[in-house]
Amino acid sequence: MEQTPKKKVNGAPILLIIRILVAAAACFLIFKNLQFKELLAAFGNLRGWVILTAVGVKFLSESGIAFRWWMLLRSLDIVIPFPTALRLHFYGLFFSSFLPGSMGGDFVCAWYVSRHTDKRFQSALSVFVDRLTGLIATGCIVAITYFLYLSELEIFQDVNIGISDFFHLHLKEILIVVGILLLMCLVLLAIPKGRIALTKVWLLIYKNAQKGIRHCRDVLGIFFKKLWLGPSVLLLTIIFQSLTLLSFWLIGRDLGVSDQIRYYFAFFPLAWLVGSLPVSIAGLGLLEGGVIVLFMTIAGAGQEAASALALCQRAIFLIGGLPGIWTHLRAGYLPKTGRDFC
């Protein structure tokens, strides 16, 4: 009898369910003890021009990020009109902000920009480099703010002391764990099946490391293809992210969170980095939780005020993705005539 081939199990729905559960659990933990009357009272302190300014800054910042991606595309000799890059960027942003699927905005941008050019690998690489540039700029803002304005705070000094004390007190346990792991490796090497398993693991690590090195080389090739390109896109990103942080500072002042701008330049980028982890839906719960915990713990903000600030951030991010609907309705993500490139 012929054996029917086994169907491959698609793990995407399972991962999606896990991400939805993580987002739901995070939101429950954030808002379970929230006083909604005080939350609404905090929203009542917002001035109209502050909200309009924050929304305008969001659209301006996203346009600047689209311009950054357009610069990277041109460095790879993918010449598409800037309006096309702008439409594709907002289309990807819509996917990242609203849709719960595993297909993120970066994948959407990489897929549809490849419809405008024959250089498909370079198109995907440009999206990866664009995202990496954003993460590097965010990390730079956090590091600069910490070393200039936050390192002297007592809470951070206590954290540093706590980490060193932990390693000092548990050095014996750490060495025991390392020794057990080494012993397990030696036992596996002594067994034929163990050697085969370790060889497979090593080959997998080696292949992924080679792939990572090639990607790093390609990325560095883009940044250093033109001496001005890397510093330019990094500076551009820092400027537009800083404008967004300034708008959140204005919102936070109205809500009564804190009037010290250093907290906004440290806490929001840190929350963005945590929210970029692919364990939730568009960072839902992680972004809000990071902002609330940091402002309550370090800046001394009230829970309702910090929650209102986090919700304002989410609302502005969602509004920023709305132009993607217009792009979708007009099919603005597709080439108008054949290949839309020079």
Short mmCIF file of N, CA and C in Angstrom, two decimals, residues 30-183:
data_model
loop_
_atom_site.label_atom_id
_atom_site.label_comp_id
_atom_site.label_asym_id
_atom_site.label_seq_id
_atom_site.Cartn_x
_atom_site.Cartn_y
_atom_site.Cartn_z
N ILE A 30 -2.25 45.33 32.92
CA ILE A 30 -2.07 46.78 32.94
C ILE A 30 -3.31 47.48 33.51
N PHE A 31 -4.48 47.04 33.06
CA PHE A 31 -5.68 47.82 33.32
C PHE A 31 -6.60 47.21 34.39
N LYS A 32 -6.19 46.13 35.04
CA LYS A 32 -7.11 45.47 35.98
C LYS A 32 -7.39 46.34 37.21
N ASN A 33 -6.43 47.14 37.66
CA ASN A 33 -6.63 47.97 38.85
C ASN A 33 -6.79 49.45 38.51
N LEU A 34 -7.11 49.73 37.27
CA LEU A 34 -7.18 51.12 36.81
C LEU A 34 -8.49 51.77 37.25
N GLN A 35 -8.41 53.01 37.71
CA GLN A 35 -9.58 53.80 38.06
C GLN A 35 -10.01 54.58 36.82
N PHE A 36 -11.07 54.13 36.17
CA PHE A 36 -11.43 54.69 34.87
C PHE A 36 -11.95 56.13 34.98
N LYS A 37 -12.55 56.49 36.09
CA LYS A 37 -12.99 57.89 36.26
C LYS A 37 -11.79 58.82 36.27
N GLU A 38 -10.74 58.44 36.98
CA GLU A 38 -9.54 59.27 37.00
C GLU A 38 -8.85 59.26 35.64
N LEU A 39 -8.94 58.13 34.92
CA LEU A 39 -8.36 58.07 33.58
C LEU A 39 -9.06 59.05 32.65
N LEU A 40 -10.39 59.09 32.69
CA LEU A 40 -11.14 60.02 31.87
C LEU A 40 -10.86 61.46 32.28
N ALA A 41 -10.68 61.68 33.58
CA ALA A 41 -10.36 63.03 34.05
C ALA A 41 -9.00 63.48 33.51
N ALA A 42 -8.05 62.54 33.42
CA ALA A 42 -6.73 62.88 32.87
C ALA A 42 -6.85 63.26 31.39
N PHE A 43 -7.66 62.51 30.64
CA PHE A 43 -7.87 62.85 29.23
C PHE A 43 -8.50 64.23 29.07
N GLY A 44 -9.32 64.62 30.05
CA GLY A 44 -9.97 65.92 29.96
C GLY A 44 -9.01 67.08 30.05
N ASN A 45 -7.79 66.84 30.53
CA ASN A 45 -6.79 67.92 30.63
C ASN A 45 -6.04 68.17 29.33
N LEU A 46 -6.25 67.31 28.34
CA LEU A 46 -5.54 67.46 27.07
C LEU A 46 -6.09 68.65 26.28
N ARG A 47 -5.18 69.47 25.78
CA ARG A 47 -5.57 70.58 24.92
C ARG A 47 -5.61 70.12 23.46
N GLY A 48 -6.53 70.68 22.71
CA GLY A 48 -6.74 70.26 21.33
C GLY A 48 -5.52 70.45 20.46
N TRP A 49 -4.83 71.58 20.63
CA TRP A 49 -3.69 71.86 19.76
C TRP A 49 -2.53 70.91 20.03
N VAL A 50 -2.46 70.38 21.27
CA VAL A 50 -1.41 69.42 21.59
C VAL A 50 -1.65 68.11 20.83
N ILE A 51 -2.91 67.65 20.81
CA ILE A 51 -3.23 66.43 20.09
C ILE A 51 -2.98 66.60 18.59
N LEU A 52 -3.45 67.73 18.04
CA LEU A 52 -3.25 67.99 16.61
C LEU A 52 -1.77 68.07 16.27
N THR A 53 -0.98 68.67 17.16
CA THR A 53 0.46 68.76 16.93
C THR A 53 1.08 67.37 16.92
N ALA A 54 0.69 66.53 17.87
CA ALA A 54 1.25 65.18 17.95
C ALA A 54 0.89 64.36 16.70
N VAL A 55 -0.35 64.49 16.23
CA VAL A 55 -0.75 63.77 15.02
C VAL A 55 0.01 64.28 13.81
N GLY A 56 0.14 65.61 13.71
CA GLY A 56 0.90 66.19 12.59
C GLY A 56 2.36 65.76 12.60
N VAL A 57 2.94 65.71 13.80
CA VAL A 57 4.33 65.27 13.92
C VAL A 57 4.46 63.80 13.52
N LYS A 58 3.45 63.00 13.86
CA LYS A 58 3.48 61.58 13.49
C LYS A 58 3.50 61.41 11.98
N PHE A 59 2.64 62.13 11.27
CA PHE A 59 2.63 62.05 9.81
C PHE A 59 3.95 62.56 9.23
N LEU A 60 4.48 63.64 9.81
CA LEU A 60 5.75 64.18 9.33
C LEU A 60 6.88 63.20 9.57
N SER A 61 6.89 62.57 10.74
CA SER A 61 7.95 61.60 11.06
C SER A 61 7.89 60.39 10.15
N GLU A 62 6.69 59.88 9.90
CA GLU A 62 6.57 58.72 9.02
C GLU A 62 6.98 59.08 7.59
N SER A 63 6.69 60.28 7.17
CA SER A 63 7.14 60.72 5.85
C SER A 63 8.66 60.79 5.81
N GLY A 64 9.26 61.24 6.92
CA GLY A 64 10.72 61.27 6.99
C GLY A 64 11.32 59.88 6.98
N ILE A 65 10.67 58.92 7.65
CA ILE A 65 11.15 57.54 7.63
C ILE A 65 11.03 56.95 6.23
N ALA A 66 9.94 57.30 5.53
CA ALA A 66 9.79 56.85 4.14
C ALA A 66 10.90 57.44 3.27
N PHE A 67 11.26 58.69 3.52
CA PHE A 67 12.37 59.31 2.78
C PHE A 67 13.68 58.59 3.08
N ARG A 68 13.87 58.16 4.32
CA ARG A 68 15.08 57.39 4.67
C ARG A 68 15.15 56.10 3.88
N TRP A 69 14.03 55.38 3.82
CA TRP A 69 13.98 54.13 3.05
C TRP A 69 14.23 54.39 1.57
N TRP A 70 13.68 55.49 1.07
CA TRP A 70 13.88 55.86 -0.34
C TRP A 70 15.36 56.11 -0.62
N MET A 71 16.06 56.74 0.33
CA MET A 71 17.51 56.96 0.17
C MET A 71 18.26 55.63 0.12
N LEU A 72 17.86 54.69 0.98
CA LEU A 72 18.51 53.38 0.98
C LEU A 72 18.23 52.63 -0.32
N LEU A 73 17.02 52.75 -0.83
CA LEU A 73 16.70 52.11 -2.11
C LEU A 73 17.57 52.67 -3.23
N ARG A 74 17.75 53.97 -3.27
CA ARG A 74 18.56 54.59 -4.31
C ARG A 74 20.02 54.18 -4.18
N SER A 75 20.48 53.96 -2.95
CA SER A 75 21.86 53.51 -2.79
C SER A 75 22.07 52.11 -3.35
N LEU A 76 20.97 51.35 -3.48
CA LEU A 76 21.03 50.02 -4.07
C LEU A 76 20.65 50.05 -5.55
N ASP A 77 20.62 51.25 -6.12
CA ASP A 77 20.27 51.44 -7.54
C ASP A 77 18.85 51.00 -7.85
N ILE A 78 17.95 51.10 -6.84
CA ILE A 78 16.53 50.88 -7.05
C ILE A 78 15.88 52.26 -7.04
N VAL A 79 15.61 52.79 -8.20
CA VAL A 79 15.14 54.16 -8.32
C VAL A 79 13.64 54.15 -8.59
N ILE A 80 12.88 54.38 -7.55
CA ILE A 80 11.43 54.53 -7.69
C ILE A 80 11.08 55.94 -7.22
N PRO A 81 9.98 56.50 -7.69
CA PRO A 81 9.59 57.84 -7.25
C PRO A 81 9.34 57.88 -5.74
N PHE A 82 9.67 59.01 -5.13
CA PHE A 82 9.44 59.12 -3.69
C PHE A 82 7.97 58.93 -3.31
N PRO A 83 6.99 59.46 -4.07
CA PRO A 83 5.59 59.19 -3.72
C PRO A 83 5.26 57.70 -3.66
N THR A 84 5.90 56.91 -4.53
CA THR A 84 5.68 55.46 -4.49
C THR A 84 6.22 54.86 -3.19
N ALA A 85 7.44 55.28 -2.82
CA ALA A 85 8.02 54.80 -1.56
C ALA A 85 7.17 55.24 -0.37
N LEU A 86 6.62 56.45 -0.45
CA LEU A 86 5.78 56.96 0.64
C LEU A 86 4.50 56.11 0.76
N ARG A 87 3.87 55.80 -0.38
CA ARG A 87 2.66 54.99 -0.34
C ARG A 87 2.95 53.60 0.20
N LEU A 88 4.04 52.99 -0.23
CA LEU A 88 4.39 51.66 0.24
C LEU A 88 4.69 51.67 1.74
N HIS A 89 5.35 52.73 2.20
CA HIS A 89 5.67 52.82 3.63
C HIS A 89 4.39 52.89 4.47
N PHE A 90 3.44 53.73 4.07
CA PHE A 90 2.20 53.84 4.84
C PHE A 90 1.35 52.57 4.71
N TYR A 91 1.46 51.89 3.58
CA TYR A 91 0.74 50.62 3.42
C TYR A 91 1.29 49.58 4.39
N GLY A 92 2.61 49.49 4.48
CA GLY A 92 3.23 48.58 5.45
C GLY A 92 2.92 48.97 6.88
N LEU A 93 2.87 50.28 7.13
CA LEU A 93 2.55 50.76 8.48
C LEU A 93 1.13 50.38 8.86
N PHE A 94 0.22 50.41 7.90
CA PHE A 94 -1.16 49.98 8.16
C PHE A 94 -1.20 48.52 8.57
N PHE A 95 -0.46 47.66 7.88
CA PHE A 95 -0.42 46.24 8.23
C PHE A 95 0.15 46.05 9.63
N SER A 96 1.21 46.78 9.94
CA SER A 96 1.84 46.63 11.25
C SER A 96 0.93 47.11 12.38
N SER A 97 0.11 48.14 12.12
CA SER A 97 -0.67 48.78 13.17
C SER A 97 -2.00 48.11 13.43
N PHE A 98 -2.65 47.60 12.37
CA PHE A 98 -4.04 47.19 12.50
C PHE A 98 -4.26 45.69 12.39
N LEU A 99 -3.51 45.01 11.52
CA LEU A 99 -3.83 43.63 11.23
C LEU A 99 -3.10 42.68 12.17
N PRO A 100 -3.78 41.66 12.69
CA PRO A 100 -3.17 40.76 13.67
C PRO A 100 -2.37 39.62 13.07
N GLY A 101 -2.28 39.53 11.77
CA GLY A 101 -1.59 38.40 11.14
C GLY A 101 -0.10 38.45 11.38
N SER A 102 0.56 37.35 11.01
CA SER A 102 2.00 37.26 11.19
C SER A 102 2.76 38.02 10.12
N MET A 103 2.06 38.45 9.04
CA MET A 103 2.71 39.18 7.97
C MET A 103 2.84 40.64 8.37
N GLY A 104 4.00 41.04 8.79
CA GLY A 104 4.21 42.39 9.27
C GLY A 104 4.40 43.39 8.16
N GLY A 105 4.46 44.67 8.57
CA GLY A 105 4.61 45.73 7.60
C GLY A 105 5.90 45.66 6.81
N ASP A 106 6.98 45.20 7.46
CA ASP A 106 8.26 45.09 6.75
C ASP A 106 8.16 44.10 5.60
N PHE A 107 7.48 42.98 5.84
CA PHE A 107 7.32 41.99 4.78
C PHE A 107 6.49 42.56 3.64
N VAL A 108 5.45 43.32 3.98
CA VAL A 108 4.60 43.93 2.96
C VAL A 108 5.40 44.89 2.10
N CYS A 109 6.21 45.74 2.74
CA CYS A 109 7.03 46.69 1.99
C CYS A 109 8.01 45.95 1.07
N ALA A 110 8.66 44.92 1.61
CA ALA A 110 9.63 44.18 0.81
C ALA A 110 8.96 43.49 -0.38
N TRP A 111 7.76 42.95 -0.15
CA TRP A 111 7.06 42.23 -1.21
C TRP A 111 6.63 43.18 -2.33
N TYR A 112 6.01 44.30 -1.95
CA TYR A 112 5.44 45.16 -2.98
C TYR A 112 6.48 46.04 -3.67
N VAL A 113 7.57 46.37 -2.98
CA VAL A 113 8.59 47.13 -3.68
C VAL A 113 9.27 46.26 -4.72
N SER A 114 9.26 44.94 -4.50
CA SER A 114 9.82 44.03 -5.50
C SER A 114 8.95 43.98 -6.75
N ARG A 115 7.69 44.42 -6.64
CA ARG A 115 6.83 44.51 -7.83
C ARG A 115 7.24 45.69 -8.71
N HIS A 116 8.01 46.61 -8.16
CA HIS A 116 8.41 47.81 -8.89
C HIS A 116 9.83 47.69 -9.46
N THR A 117 10.48 46.56 -9.23
CA THR A 117 11.86 46.41 -9.68
C THR A 117 12.19 44.93 -9.83
N ASP A 118 13.22 44.63 -10.61
CA ASP A 118 13.68 43.26 -10.75
C ASP A 118 14.67 42.86 -9.66
N LYS A 119 15.13 43.81 -8.87
CA LYS A 119 16.15 43.54 -7.84
C LYS A 119 15.46 43.17 -6.53
N ARG A 120 14.98 41.93 -6.48
CA ARG A 120 14.15 41.53 -5.35
C ARG A 120 14.95 41.35 -4.07
N PHE A 121 16.13 40.77 -4.19
CA PHE A 121 16.95 40.59 -2.98
C PHE A 121 17.33 41.94 -2.40
N GLN A 122 17.76 42.86 -3.26
CA GLN A 122 18.13 44.19 -2.78
C GLN A 122 16.93 44.90 -2.15
N SER A 123 15.74 44.66 -2.70
CA SER A 123 14.54 45.28 -2.13
C SER A 123 14.31 44.81 -0.70
N ALA A 124 14.38 43.48 -0.50
CA ALA A 124 14.20 42.94 0.84
C ALA A 124 15.30 43.43 1.78
N LEU A 125 16.53 43.51 1.26
CA LEU A 125 17.64 43.97 2.08
C LEU A 125 17.46 45.42 2.50
N SER A 126 16.90 46.24 1.63
CA SER A 126 16.68 47.65 1.97
C SER A 126 15.72 47.79 3.13
N VAL A 127 14.69 46.94 3.16
CA VAL A 127 13.72 46.99 4.27
C VAL A 127 14.39 46.57 5.57
N PHE A 128 15.23 45.53 5.51
CA PHE A 128 15.94 45.07 6.70
C PHE A 128 16.88 46.16 7.23
N VAL A 129 17.62 46.78 6.32
CA VAL A 129 18.55 47.85 6.73
C VAL A 129 17.77 49.04 7.29
N ASP A 130 16.62 49.33 6.69
CA ASP A 130 15.80 50.44 7.17
C ASP A 130 15.33 50.18 8.60
N ARG A 131 14.85 48.97 8.86
CA ARG A 131 14.43 48.65 10.23
C ARG A 131 15.62 48.68 11.19
N LEU A 132 16.76 48.14 10.76
CA LEU A 132 17.95 48.14 11.61
C LEU A 132 18.39 49.55 11.94
N THR A 133 18.31 50.45 10.97
CA THR A 133 18.67 51.85 11.21
C THR A 133 17.77 52.46 12.28
N GLY A 134 16.48 52.16 12.21
CA GLY A 134 15.56 52.68 13.21
C GLY A 134 15.88 52.16 14.61
N LEU A 135 16.21 50.87 14.71
CA LEU A 135 16.54 50.30 16.02
C LEU A 135 17.84 50.89 16.57
N ILE A 136 18.83 51.08 15.69
CA ILE A 136 20.10 51.66 16.13
C ILE A 136 19.88 53.09 16.63
N ALA A 137 19.08 53.87 15.89
CA ALA A 137 18.81 55.24 16.31
C ALA A 137 18.07 55.28 17.65
N THR A 138 17.12 54.37 17.82
CA THR A 138 16.39 54.29 19.09
C THR A 138 17.33 53.95 20.23
N GLY A 139 18.21 52.98 20.01
CA GLY A 139 19.19 52.62 21.03
C GLY A 139 20.12 53.77 21.36
N CYS A 140 20.51 54.54 20.34
CA CYS A 140 21.39 55.70 20.57
C CYS A 140 20.71 56.74 21.46
N ILE A 141 19.42 56.99 21.21
CA ILE A 141 18.69 57.96 22.02
C ILE A 141 18.62 57.50 23.47
N VAL A 142 18.34 56.22 23.68
CA VAL A 142 18.28 55.68 25.04
C VAL A 142 19.63 55.80 25.73
N ALA A 143 20.70 55.42 25.03
CA ALA A 143 22.04 55.43 25.64
C ALA A 143 22.48 56.85 25.98
N ILE A 144 22.27 57.78 25.04
CA ILE A 144 22.69 59.16 25.28
C ILE A 144 21.92 59.77 26.45
N THR A 145 20.61 59.54 26.47
CA THR A 145 19.78 60.09 27.55
C THR A 145 20.18 59.49 28.89
N TYR A 146 20.47 58.20 28.90
CA TYR A 146 20.84 57.55 30.16
C TYR A 146 22.15 58.11 30.70
N PHE A 147 23.17 58.17 29.86
CA PHE A 147 24.49 58.59 30.35
C PHE A 147 24.54 60.08 30.67
N LEU A 148 23.72 60.89 30.00
CA LEU A 148 23.76 62.33 30.25
C LEU A 148 22.85 62.75 31.41
N TYR A 149 21.70 62.08 31.55
CA TYR A 149 20.70 62.61 32.46
C TYR A 149 20.18 61.63 33.51
N LEU A 150 20.31 60.33 33.28
CA LEU A 150 19.66 59.39 34.18
C LEU A 150 20.62 58.52 34.99
N SER A 151 21.88 58.48 34.60
CA SER A 151 22.80 57.56 35.28
C SER A 151 23.01 57.91 36.75
N GLU A 152 22.77 59.20 37.11
CA GLU A 152 23.00 59.58 38.50
C GLU A 152 21.80 59.28 39.39
N LEU A 153 20.68 58.86 38.79
CA LEU A 153 19.51 58.55 39.61
C LEU A 153 19.79 57.36 40.52
N GLU A 154 19.28 57.40 41.72
CA GLU A 154 19.57 56.37 42.72
C GLU A 154 19.07 55.00 42.30
N ILE A 155 17.94 54.97 41.59
CA ILE A 155 17.36 53.68 41.21
C ILE A 155 18.27 52.91 40.26
N PHE A 156 18.95 53.65 39.34
CA PHE A 156 19.85 52.99 38.40
C PHE A 156 21.13 52.54 39.10
N GLN A 157 21.59 53.32 40.06
CA GLN A 157 22.76 52.90 40.82
C GLN A 157 22.46 51.64 41.62
N ASP A 158 21.24 51.56 42.16
CA ASP A 158 20.85 50.36 42.91
C ASP A 158 20.79 49.14 42.00
N VAL A 159 20.34 49.35 40.74
CA VAL A 159 20.28 48.24 39.79
C VAL A 159 21.68 47.71 39.50
N ASN A 160 22.63 48.64 39.26
CA ASN A 160 24.01 48.21 38.98
C ASN A 160 24.60 47.45 40.16
N ILE A 161 24.34 47.95 41.38
CA ILE A 161 24.86 47.27 42.57
C ILE A 161 24.22 45.90 42.71
N GLY A 162 22.90 45.83 42.43
CA GLY A 162 22.19 44.57 42.55
C GLY A 162 22.71 43.52 41.59
N ILE A 163 23.05 43.92 40.37
CA ILE A 163 23.58 42.96 39.38
C ILE A 163 24.93 42.42 39.82
N SER A 164 25.82 43.31 40.27
CA SER A 164 27.14 42.85 40.71
C SER A 164 27.03 41.95 41.94
N ASP A 165 26.13 42.30 42.87
CA ASP A 165 25.94 41.47 44.06
C ASP A 165 25.39 40.10 43.70
N PHE A 166 24.51 40.06 42.69
CA PHE A 166 23.93 38.79 42.27
C PHE A 166 25.02 37.83 41.79
N PHE A 167 25.91 38.32 40.91
CA PHE A 167 26.97 37.47 40.39
C PHE A 167 27.96 37.08 41.50
N HIS A 168 28.19 37.99 42.43
CA HIS A 168 29.11 37.69 43.51
C HIS A 168 28.54 36.62 44.44
N LEU A 169 27.26 36.73 44.76
CA LEU A 169 26.64 35.80 45.69
C LEU A 169 26.38 34.43 45.07
N HIS A 170 26.13 34.40 43.76
CA HIS A 170 25.73 33.15 43.11
C HIS A 170 26.81 32.64 42.16
N LEU A 171 28.05 33.03 42.39
CA LEU A 171 29.13 32.59 41.51
C LEU A 171 29.28 31.07 41.54
N LYS A 172 29.17 30.46 42.72
CA LYS A 172 29.31 29.01 42.82
C LYS A 172 28.21 28.30 42.02
N GLU A 173 26.96 28.76 42.14
CA GLU A 173 25.86 28.13 41.40
C GLU A 173 26.06 28.29 39.89
N ILE A 174 26.55 29.45 39.46
CA ILE A 174 26.77 29.68 38.04
C ILE A 174 27.84 28.74 37.50
N LEU A 175 28.92 28.56 38.28
CA LEU A 175 29.99 27.64 37.86
C LEU A 175 29.50 26.20 37.82
N ILE A 176 28.63 25.84 38.75
CA ILE A 176 28.09 24.47 38.76
C ILE A 176 27.24 24.23 37.50
N VAL A 177 26.41 25.20 37.15
CA VAL A 177 25.57 25.06 35.95
C VAL A 177 26.44 24.94 34.70
N VAL A 178 27.46 25.78 34.60
CA VAL A 178 28.36 25.71 33.45
C VAL A 178 29.06 24.35 33.41
N GLY A 179 29.50 23.87 34.58
CA GLY A 179 30.16 22.56 34.63
C GLY A 179 29.24 21.43 34.20
N ILE A 180 27.96 21.49 34.62
CA ILE A 180 27.00 20.46 34.23
C ILE A 180 26.78 20.47 32.72
N LEU A 181 26.68 21.65 32.14
CA LEU A 181 26.51 21.75 30.69
C LEU A 181 27.70 21.18 29.94
N LEU A 182 28.91 21.46 30.42
CA LEU A 182 30.11 20.91 29.78
C LEU A 182 30.15 19.40 29.92
N LEU A 183 29.75 18.89 31.09
CA LEU A 183 29.73 17.43 31.31
C LEU A 183 28.72 16.76 30.37
#
